[in-house]
Amino acid sequence: MSPHPLLDGPAYPEEFAARYRAAGYWTGDVFADFADRGAHVHGAAPAVSGVDHAGAPVTWSHAELAEAAAATGAGLARAGIGAGDAVIVQLPNIVEYVAVVLGLFRIGAIPVFALPAHRRSELTQFRRIARARGYVTAGRVAGCDHRGLADELIADARAAGAEAPVTVVVDADGGGHARLADLADLADPAARAAAAAAAGPPAPADPEDLALIQLSGGTTGTPKLIPRTHAAYHYSIRASAGICGCGPGTRMLAVLPAAHNFTMSSPGILGVLWAGGEVILAPTTSPRRCLELVERHRVTDVALVPPLAMAWIAALDGSGADVSSLRVIQVGGAKFTESAARRLTAAFGCRLQQVFGMAEGLVNYTRDTDPPELALTTQGRPISAADEIRILDEDGAEVAEGEPGRLTTRGPYTIRGYLGGADPGSFDEEGFYASGDVVRRLPGGHLVVEGRVKDQVNRGGEKFAAEEVENHLIAHPGILDAVVVAVPDPGLGEKSCAVLVADRELDPAEVRAFVRARGVAAYKVPDRVVQREALPTTGVGKISRRELRERLAAELGGAGAG
Ligand code: AMP
Ligand code: DBH
């Protein structure tokens, strides 16, 4: 089979592919039969619990999940989605999410994992870059009507002279779009089983071809699409499930957006399902309600970003919730400080696992066999013995062992390039990906994240490229120049500050409304807006982001939003 047309050729050079196959990292496993295999191996054991789009409680066994996936895949195929089609999936953490993703895999379609926060600007770019043939979304999510976004995607496709995507809404009211309930009746067990029985077998798939598209916070103006192959992604979830000790007794609460690479794969929804465990989808991020879910479902594992971990500590105090079932709290997505780590372990009395990962590939975990000190003070070590790490100085030379430098990595589940060859500067000629993080390596291989060199804002795990928002700002008629920098924030770790040069005095609220109206995710709207006569420059006349960051941090004193 030739590689997917979205790829320029094989995803990895043959020399490396041969090595990863021979070592057993890459197997024949593909995601097309992921759900069917789950039914076969884990059968009646619970697989997914949560609510559906209407808020009704649902629990599916592994066998029922496979039926739901087969019925959903067949329904989406009838709606016009075919093998090889990229399909943007944008849903909250409802049970249909899992059925849609596994259903798309089953018919050989390629899910694009959009976040619920993404808006017109991001979605239209995903559609263009992935040449997406479909969009599956919910009706109203957190006050946003996604049927309107579906209309905009269709209009954008038509304006670009492309075929309009197939749009499917998971809601009682499709608003003119196809309704998932009409394509696959997941709520009626008999109808679901009948639809699954009538569905064809899983689509054939080449393990080394494109399976799914993840998204990156990125460092340049447009969002980055990340092509992940079956073999590489499957290895990462299998190995993650092993490292994290997942098995039939695992009950993982998914509270971060299901689409996020952390929630999906580290070990995440896919890792836990693979191991025969149960995923409990939290319909809310409210820490108090999540603690109730922990008690009710006897949750053993949960993945949090640092601000949510702090909110859980606060919510536990006086809640009376019985959280004794918790075995491990994973924290990742942004730096977790040692003092916060100590507070979390003291409050919950269970194991903390730090996770330093990236949707591009490399994932680091602290291990349960590590001395407790390492889980408190490091961000873990790579999944695989085949993960190659080079830590470089500014001239591209490797730093002395233990010194901080720029992380670059290559390995059996790290991509060799973004979709469409975007941002080629992030990959060196030997195929190493430069993550933009500054790290230090301890003798045992554990990494400590010290900072970063990329122009990115990491707002409590929600990341975006400064340049993307700067491009929106300079579209404002009054703005002559704009720089977006991260400023320290006690709650989120970082917030964003837009520093503007303008031809008149601008109202910060108006500037923020302008960015919002450009159709971007809310977390990208600058938390603060300040105006300057001029921007500081470096010796060679480039804008000095570092100086701006330092000045603002001093001025704002970590005071947060305004
Ligand atoms: P992305 O490439 O958008 O998937 O985001 C991955 C980036 O998130 C990494 O390159 C880091 O900058 C950041 N990140 C993820 N986990 C951690 C962590 N545990 N500590 C510090 N930074 C993290
Ligand atoms: O931040 C991330 O992108 C991330 C964090 C933890 C990730 O992709 C992962 C684990 O897989």
Coordinates of C-alpha atoms and ligand atoms in Angstrom, one line a residue:
M1 CA 0.0 0.0 0.0
S2 CA 1.3 3.5 -0.8
P3 CA 1.4 6.0 2.0
H4 CA -1.6 8.2 2.7
P5 CA -1.8 11.2 0.3
L6 CA -1.4 13.6 3.2
L7 CA 2.1 12.2 3.8
D8 CA 5.0 13.0 1.4
G9 CA 6.2 9.4 1.6
P10 CA 6.9 6.9 4.3
A11 CA 6.6 8.5 7.8
Y12 CA 10.0 7.2 8.9
P13 CA 13.2 6.4 6.9
E14 CA 13.4 2.6 6.2
E15 CA 16.6 2.2 8.2
F16 CA 14.8 3.3 11.4
A17 CA 11.6 1.5 10.5
A18 CA 13.5 -1.7 10.2
R19 CA 15.1 -1.2 13.6
Y20 CA 11.8 -0.4 15.3
R21 CA 10.2 -3.4 13.8
A22 CA 13.0 -5.7 14.6
A23 CA 13.0 -4.5 18.3
G24 CA 9.3 -5.3 18.5
Y25 CA 8.3 -1.6 19.1
W26 CA 6.3 -1.6 15.9
T27 CA 3.9 -4.5 15.5
G28 CA 1.1 -5.3 13.1
D29 CA -1.3 -3.6 15.5
V30 CA -3.6 -1.0 13.9
F31 CA -6.5 1.0 15.3
A32 CA -9.1 -0.3 12.8
D33 CA -9.8 -3.3 15.0
F34 CA -9.0 -1.7 18.3
A35 CA -12.6 -1.9 19.6
D36 CA -13.2 -5.4 18.2
R37 CA -10.1 -6.7 19.8
G38 CA -11.3 -5.1 23.1
A39 CA -14.6 -6.9 22.8
H40 CA -12.8 -10.2 22.1
V41 CA -10.2 -9.9 25.0
H42 CA -12.1 -8.0 27.6
G43 CA -15.8 -8.8 26.7
A44 CA -18.2 -7.9 29.5
A45 CA -15.8 -5.9 31.7
P46 CA -16.8 -2.2 31.9
A47 CA -15.0 0.0 29.3
V48 CA -16.6 3.4 29.3
S49 CA -18.8 5.2 31.8
G50 CA -20.1 8.7 31.6
V51 CA -23.0 10.6 30.2
D52 CA -24.2 10.9 26.6
H53 CA -25.0 14.1 24.8
A54 CA -28.4 14.3 26.5
G55 CA -26.8 14.0 29.9
A56 CA -28.1 10.4 30.5
P57 CA -25.7 8.1 32.4
V58 CA -24.2 5.3 30.3
T59 CA -21.9 2.4 31.0
W60 CA -20.6 0.3 28.1
S61 CA -18.7 -2.9 28.5
H62 CA -15.8 -3.6 26.1
A63 CA -18.2 -5.6 24.0
E64 CA -20.8 -2.9 24.0
L65 CA -18.2 -0.3 23.1
A66 CA -17.2 -2.4 20.1
E67 CA -20.9 -2.5 19.0
A68 CA -21.2 1.3 19.5
A69 CA -18.0 1.8 17.4
A70 CA -19.1 -0.5 14.6
A71 CA -22.6 1.1 14.5
T72 CA -21.1 4.6 14.5
G73 CA -18.5 3.8 11.9
A74 CA -21.1 2.3 9.6
G75 CA -23.4 5.3 10.2
L76 CA -20.6 7.8 9.4
A77 CA -19.7 5.8 6.3
R78 CA -23.4 6.0 5.1
A79 CA -23.2 9.8 5.7
G80 CA -20.3 9.9 3.2
I81 CA -17.1 9.4 5.1
G82 CA -14.7 7.0 3.5
A83 CA -11.5 5.2 4.2
G84 CA -8.6 7.7 4.3
D85 CA -10.8 10.7 4.9
A86 CA -9.6 13.1 7.6
V87 CA -12.5 14.0 10.0
I88 CA -12.3 16.7 12.6
V89 CA -13.8 15.5 15.9
Q90 CA -14.8 18.2 18.3
L91 CA -16.8 16.9 21.2
P92 CA -16.9 17.3 25.0
N93 CA -16.1 14.3 27.2
I94 CA -19.3 12.3 26.4
V95 CA -19.5 8.6 25.7
E96 CA -20.2 9.2 22.0
Y97 CA -16.6 10.6 21.8
V98 CA -15.1 7.2 22.2
A99 CA -17.6 5.6 19.8
V100 CA -16.9 8.2 17.2
V101 CA -13.1 7.9 17.4
L102 CA -13.1 4.1 17.4
G103 CA -15.8 4.1 14.7
L104 CA -13.7 6.3 12.5
F105 CA -10.7 4.1 13.0
R106 CA -12.9 1.1 12.1
I107 CA -13.8 2.5 8.7
G108 CA -10.2 3.6 8.0
A109 CA -10.9 7.3 8.5
I110 CA -8.4 9.6 10.2
P111 CA -9.6 11.5 13.2
V112 CA -8.3 15.1 13.7
F113 CA -8.4 15.7 17.5
A114 CA -9.7 19.2 17.9
L115 CA -10.1 20.7 21.3
P116 CA -13.6 21.9 22.5
A117 CA -12.1 25.4 22.8
H118 CA -11.1 25.6 19.1
R119 CA -13.1 28.1 17.0
R120 CA -13.5 29.1 13.4
S121 CA -9.9 30.2 12.9
E122 CA -8.4 27.0 14.1
L123 CA -11.1 24.7 12.6
T124 CA -10.9 26.2 9.1
Q125 CA -7.1 25.8 9.2
F126 CA -7.4 22.1 10.3
R127 CA -9.9 21.5 7.5
R128 CA -7.6 23.1 4.9
I129 CA -4.3 21.5 6.0
A130 CA -5.8 18.0 6.6
R131 CA -8.2 18.4 3.6
A132 CA -10.8 17.2 6.1
R133 CA -13.8 15.5 4.6
G134 CA -15.9 15.6 7.8
Y135 CA -16.6 17.4 11.0
V136 CA -18.3 15.6 14.0
T137 CA -19.4 17.9 16.8
A138 CA -21.9 18.4 19.5
G139 CA -24.7 21.0 19.5
R140 CA -24.1 23.4 22.2
V141 CA -20.9 23.1 24.3
A142 CA -20.0 25.6 27.1
G143 CA -22.2 28.3 25.5
C144 CA -20.9 27.9 22.0
D145 CA -23.2 26.6 19.3
H146 CA -21.1 24.2 17.2
R147 CA -23.8 23.9 14.6
G148 CA -22.8 27.5 13.7
L149 CA -19.2 26.4 13.5
A150 CA -20.2 23.5 11.2
D151 CA -22.0 26.1 8.9
E152 CA -18.8 28.2 8.9
L153 CA -16.7 25.2 7.9
I154 CA -19.0 24.5 5.0
A155 CA -19.0 28.1 3.9
D156 CA -15.2 28.2 4.2
A157 CA -14.8 25.1 2.1
R158 CA -17.1 26.4 -0.6
A159 CA -15.3 29.8 -0.7
A160 CA -12.0 27.9 -1.2
G161 CA -13.5 25.9 -4.0
A162 CA -13.3 22.6 -2.0
E163 CA -16.0 20.0 -1.4
A164 CA -18.0 20.8 1.7
P165 CA -17.3 18.5 4.6
V166 CA -19.8 16.0 5.8
T167 CA -21.1 17.5 9.1
V168 CA -22.6 15.4 11.9
V169 CA -24.0 16.7 15.1
V170 CA -24.3 14.7 18.3
D171 CA -27.5 16.4 19.6
A172 CA -31.2 16.0 19.4
D173 CA -31.3 19.1 17.2
G174 CA -29.0 18.9 14.2
G175 CA -29.7 22.4 13.1
G176 CA -29.7 21.3 9.4
H177 CA -26.7 18.9 9.8
A178 CA -26.9 15.2 10.0
R179 CA -27.7 13.8 13.4
L180 CA -25.6 11.0 14.9
A181 CA -28.7 9.4 16.4
D182 CA -30.2 9.1 12.9
L183 CA -26.9 7.4 11.6
A184 CA -26.4 5.2 14.6
D185 CA -28.8 4.6 17.5
L186 CA -26.4 4.1 20.3
A187 CA -29.0 4.4 23.1
D188 CA -31.1 1.4 22.1
P189 CA -29.1 -1.8 22.8
A190 CA -31.0 -3.9 20.3
A191 CA -30.6 -1.4 17.5
R192 CA -27.0 -0.9 18.3
A193 CA -26.3 -4.6 18.2
A194 CA -28.2 -5.0 15.0
A195 CA -26.3 -2.1 13.3
A196 CA -23.0 -3.6 14.5
A197 CA -23.9 -7.1 13.2
A198 CA -24.7 -5.5 9.8
A199 CA -21.4 -3.5 9.7
G200 CA -18.6 -4.8 7.5
P201 CA -15.3 -5.9 9.0
P202 CA -12.7 -3.3 10.1
A203 CA -11.1 -1.6 7.2
P204 CA -7.7 -3.0 6.2
A205 CA -4.8 -0.7 7.3
D206 CA -1.1 -0.6 6.9
P207 CA 0.4 -0.4 10.4
E208 CA 3.1 2.1 9.2
D209 CA 0.6 4.5 7.6
L210 CA -1.2 7.5 8.9
A211 CA -3.7 6.6 11.7
L212 CA -4.7 10.0 13.3
I213 CA -3.8 13.6 13.5
Q214 CA -2.9 15.3 16.7
L215 CA -2.5 19.0 17.2
S216 CA 0.3 21.0 18.7
G217 CA 0.5 24.3 20.6
G218 CA 3.2 25.0 18.0
T219 CA 5.6 27.9 17.8
T220 CA 4.8 29.6 14.5
G221 CA 1.8 31.4 13.2
T222 CA -0.5 28.5 12.2
P223 CA -1.5 25.5 14.2
K224 CA 0.6 22.4 13.6
L225 CA -1.0 19.2 12.5
I226 CA 0.9 16.1 13.7
P227 CA 0.6 12.9 11.6
R228 CA 0.8 9.8 13.8
T229 CA 1.1 6.3 12.4
H230 CA -0.7 3.2 13.7
A231 CA 2.5 1.4 14.7
A232 CA 4.1 4.4 16.4
Y233 CA 1.0 5.5 18.3
H234 CA 0.1 2.0 19.2
Y235 CA 3.6 1.4 20.6
S236 CA 3.3 4.6 22.7
I237 CA -0.1 3.6 24.2
R238 CA 1.0 -0.1 24.8
A239 CA 4.2 0.9 26.4
S240 CA 2.5 3.7 28.5
A241 CA -0.1 1.2 29.8
G242 CA 2.8 -1.0 30.8
I243 CA 4.8 1.7 32.6
C244 CA 1.7 3.0 34.3
G245 CA 0.6 -0.5 35.5
C246 CA -2.8 -0.5 33.7
G247 CA -4.9 -3.6 33.8
P248 CA -8.5 -4.8 34.2
G249 CA -8.5 -3.1 37.6
T250 CA -7.7 0.3 36.3
R251 CA -10.5 2.9 36.5
M252 CA -9.3 6.2 35.0
L253 CA -11.1 9.4 35.3
A254 CA -10.8 11.5 32.1
V255 CA -11.2 15.1 33.1
L256 CA -8.9 16.9 30.7
P257 CA -10.3 17.2 27.1
A258 CA -10.4 13.7 25.7
A259 CA -8.8 14.9 22.5
H260 CA -5.6 16.0 24.2
N261 CA -2.6 13.7 23.6
F262 CA -2.2 13.3 27.4
T263 CA -5.8 12.2 27.9
M264 CA -5.9 10.1 24.8
S265 CA -2.6 8.2 25.0
S266 CA -0.4 8.7 28.1
P267 CA -1.7 6.1 28.9
G268 CA -5.1 7.8 28.6
I269 CA -8.3 6.5 27.1
L270 CA -6.6 4.2 24.5
G271 CA -4.0 2.8 27.0
V272 CA -6.6 2.0 29.6
L273 CA -9.0 0.4 27.1
W274 CA -6.1 -1.6 25.6
A275 CA -5.3 -3.0 29.1
G276 CA -8.9 -3.9 29.8
G277 CA -9.6 -1.1 32.2
E278 CA -12.5 1.3 32.5
V279 CA -12.5 5.0 31.4
I280 CA -14.8 7.3 33.4
L281 CA -15.5 10.4 31.3
A282 CA -16.0 13.4 33.6
P283 CA -18.8 15.6 32.3
T284 CA -17.4 18.6 34.2
T285 CA -14.0 19.9 35.3
S286 CA -15.4 21.0 38.6
P287 CA -12.9 19.6 41.2
R288 CA -15.7 19.1 43.8
R289 CA -17.8 17.1 41.3
C290 CA -14.8 15.2 40.1
L291 CA -14.0 14.1 43.7
E292 CA -17.5 12.8 43.9
L293 CA -16.9 10.8 40.7
V294 CA -13.7 9.4 42.2
E295 CA -15.6 8.2 45.2
R296 CA -18.6 6.9 43.2
H297 CA -16.6 5.0 40.6
R298 CA -13.7 4.0 42.9
V299 CA -11.3 5.8 40.5
T300 CA -7.7 4.6 40.6
D301 CA -6.0 6.9 38.1
V302 CA -6.5 10.5 37.0
A303 CA -4.4 12.9 34.8
L304 CA -4.4 16.6 35.6
V305 CA -2.6 19.7 34.5
P306 CA -0.9 21.7 37.4
P307 CA -3.6 24.3 38.0
L308 CA -6.3 21.6 38.2
A309 CA -4.1 19.6 40.6
M310 CA -3.9 22.7 42.8
A311 CA -7.7 23.1 42.5
W312 CA -8.2 19.4 43.6
I313 CA -6.1 20.0 46.7
A314 CA -8.3 23.0 47.6
A315 CA -11.5 21.1 46.9
L316 CA -10.5 18.0 48.9
D317 CA -10.1 20.1 52.0
G318 CA -13.4 19.7 53.8
S319 CA -15.1 17.8 51.0
G320 CA -15.4 14.6 52.9
A321 CA -15.0 12.6 49.6
D322 CA -13.5 9.2 50.0
V323 CA -10.6 9.2 47.6
S324 CA -8.9 6.1 49.0
S325 CA -9.3 4.3 45.7
L326 CA -6.8 6.7 44.0
R327 CA -3.6 4.9 43.2
V328 CA -1.9 7.5 41.1
I329 CA -2.4 11.2 40.1
Q330 CA -0.6 12.0 36.9
V331 CA 0.4 15.7 36.5
G332 CA 1.7 17.0 33.2
G333 CA 1.3 19.5 30.4
A334 CA 3.2 22.3 32.2
K335 CA 5.8 22.4 34.9
F336 CA 4.7 21.2 38.3
T337 CA 6.8 22.8 41.0
E338 CA 8.4 20.7 43.7
S339 CA 6.4 22.6 46.4
A340 CA 3.1 21.9 44.6
A341 CA 4.2 18.3 44.1
R342 CA 4.8 17.9 47.9
R343 CA 1.4 19.5 48.7
L344 CA -0.4 17.2 46.3
T345 CA 1.1 14.0 47.7
A346 CA 0.5 15.1 51.3
A347 CA -3.1 15.9 50.6
F348 CA -4.1 12.8 48.6
G349 CA -1.7 10.3 50.1
C350 CA -1.3 8.5 46.8
R351 CA 1.5 8.3 44.3
L352 CA 2.3 11.3 42.1
Q353 CA 3.5 10.6 38.5
Q354 CA 4.9 13.5 36.6
V355 CA 4.4 13.3 32.8
F356 CA 6.3 15.4 30.4
G357 CA 5.0 14.8 27.0
M358 CA 4.3 16.3 23.6
A359 CA 1.8 15.5 20.9
E360 CA 4.7 15.2 18.5
G361 CA 5.8 12.1 20.3
L362 CA 8.2 11.8 23.2
V363 CA 6.6 11.1 26.6
N364 CA 8.5 10.9 29.9
Y365 CA 7.1 9.4 33.1
T366 CA 8.4 9.1 36.6
R367 CA 8.2 5.4 37.5
D368 CA 6.6 3.7 40.5
T369 CA 10.0 2.1 41.1
D370 CA 11.7 5.5 41.3
P371 CA 12.8 6.9 44.7
P372 CA 9.9 9.2 45.8
E373 CA 12.2 12.2 45.5
L374 CA 12.4 11.8 41.7
A375 CA 8.7 12.0 41.3
L376 CA 8.7 15.2 43.3
T377 CA 11.6 16.9 41.5
T378 CA 11.8 15.6 37.9
Q379 CA 9.5 15.3 34.9
G380 CA 10.3 11.7 34.3
R381 CA 12.3 9.7 31.8
P382 CA 11.4 8.5 28.3
I383 CA 9.1 5.6 27.6
S384 CA 11.6 3.8 25.4
A385 CA 15.2 2.7 25.4
A386 CA 15.0 3.7 21.7
D387 CA 14.1 7.3 22.6
E388 CA 17.2 9.2 21.7
I389 CA 17.8 12.4 23.6
R390 CA 20.3 15.1 22.7
I391 CA 20.5 18.2 24.8
L392 CA 22.1 21.0 22.8
D393 CA 23.7 24.4 23.5
E394 CA 22.9 27.5 21.4
D395 CA 25.5 26.4 18.8
G396 CA 23.9 23.0 18.4
A397 CA 26.7 21.1 20.3
E398 CA 25.7 18.7 23.0
V399 CA 26.0 20.1 26.5
A400 CA 28.1 18.4 29.2
E401 CA 26.1 15.8 31.1
G402 CA 23.8 17.4 33.7
E403 CA 24.0 20.9 32.1
P404 CA 20.8 22.6 30.9
G405 CA 20.2 22.8 27.1
R406 CA 17.7 22.5 24.4
L407 CA 15.9 19.2 24.2
T408 CA 16.0 17.4 20.8
T409 CA 14.7 13.9 20.4
R410 CA 14.2 11.1 17.9
G411 CA 12.6 7.7 18.4
P412 CA 10.0 5.0 17.6
Y413 CA 6.9 7.2 18.2
T414 CA 8.2 10.8 17.6
I415 CA 7.3 12.3 14.3
R416 CA 9.8 13.3 11.6
G417 CA 7.8 16.2 10.3
Y418 CA 4.5 18.1 10.6
L419 CA 1.8 17.6 8.1
G420 CA 2.4 19.5 4.9
G421 CA 6.1 20.0 5.9
A422 CA 5.2 23.0 8.2
D423 CA 7.8 24.5 10.4
P424 CA 10.7 22.4 9.0
G425 CA 13.1 24.3 11.4
S426 CA 11.8 22.1 14.3
F427 CA 13.5 19.1 12.8
D428 CA 17.3 18.7 12.2
E429 CA 18.9 16.9 9.3
E430 CA 19.2 13.7 11.4
G431 CA 15.5 13.8 12.1
F432 CA 15.6 15.0 15.7
Y433 CA 12.6 17.1 16.8
A434 CA 13.5 20.3 18.8
S435 CA 10.7 20.7 21.3
G436 CA 11.7 24.2 22.4
D437 CA 12.1 23.1 26.0
V438 CA 15.2 23.7 28.1
V439 CA 16.0 20.6 30.1
R440 CA 18.7 19.0 32.3
R441 CA 19.3 15.3 32.4
L442 CA 20.1 13.5 35.7
P443 CA 22.5 10.5 35.7
G444 CA 19.6 8.0 35.6
G445 CA 18.0 9.6 32.6
H446 CA 15.3 11.7 34.3
L447 CA 14.7 15.1 32.8
V448 CA 14.1 18.3 34.7
V449 CA 12.3 21.0 32.6
E450 CA 14.1 24.3 33.3
G451 CA 12.3 26.6 30.9
R452 CA 11.9 27.0 27.2
V453 CA 13.3 28.8 24.2
K454 CA 10.1 28.7 22.0
D455 CA 7.9 31.8 21.8
Q456 CA 4.9 30.0 23.3
V457 CA 2.5 30.7 26.1
N458 CA 1.7 27.7 28.3
R459 CA -1.5 28.7 30.1
G460 CA -1.8 25.9 32.6
G461 CA -1.2 23.3 29.9
E462 CA -3.1 25.1 27.2
K463 CA -0.4 26.1 24.8
F464 CA -0.3 28.5 21.8
A465 CA 2.3 30.2 19.6
A466 CA 2.8 33.9 20.4
E467 CA 3.0 34.5 16.7
E468 CA -0.5 33.1 16.0
V469 CA -2.1 35.7 18.2
E470 CA 0.3 38.5 17.1
N471 CA -0.9 37.8 13.5
H472 CA -4.5 38.4 14.7
L473 CA -3.5 41.6 16.6
I474 CA -1.8 43.2 13.6
A475 CA -4.9 42.8 11.6
H476 CA -6.5 45.5 13.8
P477 CA -6.5 48.8 11.9
G478 CA -5.1 50.8 14.8
I479 CA -2.3 48.4 15.8
L480 CA 1.1 49.0 14.2
D481 CA 3.1 46.3 16.0
A482 CA 2.3 43.6 18.5
V483 CA 4.2 41.1 20.6
V484 CA 2.6 38.4 22.8
V485 CA 4.6 37.2 25.8
A486 CA 4.0 34.9 28.7
V487 CA 3.8 36.6 32.2
P488 CA 3.9 34.6 35.4
D489 CA 0.6 33.9 37.0
P490 CA 0.0 32.3 40.4
G491 CA -2.9 30.2 39.3
L492 CA -2.1 29.1 35.8
G493 CA 1.7 29.3 35.9
E494 CA 1.5 31.7 32.9
K495 CA -0.9 34.1 31.3
S496 CA -0.5 36.1 28.1
C497 CA 0.2 39.7 27.7
A498 CA -0.1 41.6 24.4
V499 CA 2.2 44.5 24.1
L500 CA 1.0 46.9 21.4
V501 CA 2.3 49.9 19.5
A502 CA -0.7 51.7 18.1
D503 CA -1.6 54.9 16.3
R504 CA -4.0 55.9 19.1
E505 CA -4.9 54.9 22.6
L506 CA -6.7 51.5 22.5
D507 CA -9.2 50.1 25.0
P508 CA -7.8 46.7 26.2
A509 CA -11.4 45.3 26.3
E510 CA -11.9 46.3 22.7
V511 CA -8.6 44.7 21.7
R512 CA -9.6 41.5 23.4
A513 CA -13.0 41.5 21.8
F514 CA -11.3 42.0 18.4
V515 CA -9.2 38.9 18.9
R516 CA -12.2 36.9 20.1
A517 CA -14.2 38.0 17.0
R518 CA -11.4 36.6 14.8
G519 CA -12.7 33.2 15.8
V520 CA -9.9 31.9 18.0
A521 CA -10.0 29.7 21.1
A522 CA -10.8 31.7 24.2
Y523 CA -7.5 30.7 25.9
K524 CA -5.6 32.6 23.2
V525 CA -7.3 35.9 23.9
P526 CA -4.7 38.0 25.6
D527 CA -5.2 38.1 29.4
R528 CA -3.6 41.6 29.5
V529 CA -3.2 44.3 27.0
V530 CA -0.6 47.0 27.4
Q531 CA 0.4 49.8 25.1
R532 CA 4.0 51.1 24.5
E533 CA 5.6 53.9 22.5
A534 CA 8.0 51.4 21.1
L535 CA 9.1 47.8 21.6
P536 CA 12.5 47.0 23.1
T537 CA 15.0 45.7 20.5
T538 CA 18.1 43.6 20.7
G539 CA 21.5 44.6 19.4
V540 CA 20.6 43.6 15.9
G541 CA 17.3 45.4 15.9
K542 CA 15.0 42.4 16.6
I543 CA 12.3 42.8 19.1
S544 CA 13.6 41.5 22.4
R545 CA 10.9 39.2 23.8
R546 CA 13.1 38.3 26.7
E547 CA 13.5 42.0 27.8
L548 CA 9.7 42.5 27.4
R549 CA 9.0 39.4 29.5
E550 CA 11.3 40.4 32.2
R551 CA 10.0 44.0 32.4
L552 CA 6.4 42.9 32.4
A553 CA 7.0 40.2 35.0
A554 CA 8.6 42.9 37.2
E555 CA 5.8 45.5 36.5
L556 CA 2.9 43.1 36.9
G557 CA 4.5 41.3 39.8
G558 CA 2.6 38.1 38.9
A559 CA -0.6 40.0 39.5
G560 CA -2.5 38.0 36.8
A561 CA -5.3 39.1 34.5
G562 CA -6.5 42.7 33.9
Ligands
AMP1 P1 2.6 20.2 22.5 O1 3.8 20.1 21.6 O2 1.6 21.3 22.1 O3 1.9 18.9 22.6 O4 3.0 20.6 23.9 C1 4.1 19.9 24.5 C2 4.8 20.9 25.4 O5 4.2 21.0 26.6 C3 6.2 20.4 25.8 O6 7.2 20.6 24.7 C4 6.5 21.3 27.0 O7 6.8 22.6 26.6 C5 5.1 21.3 27.7 N1 5.0 20.3 28.7 C6 4.3 19.1 28.7 N2 4.4 18.5 29.8 C7 5.2 19.2 30.6 C8 5.7 19.0 32.0 N3 5.4 17.9 32.7 N4 6.5 20.0 32.5 C9 6.9 21.1 31.7 N5 6.4 21.3 30.5 C10 5.6 20.4 29.9
DBH2 O1 1.5 18.7 27.1 C1 1.4 17.7 26.3 O2 1.3 17.8 25.1 C2 1.4 16.4 26.9 C3 1.6 16.2 28.3 C4 1.6 14.9 28.9 C5 1.3 15.2 26.1 O3 1.2 15.4 24.8 C6 1.4 14.0 26.7 C7 1.5 13.8 28.1 O4 1.2 12.9 25.9

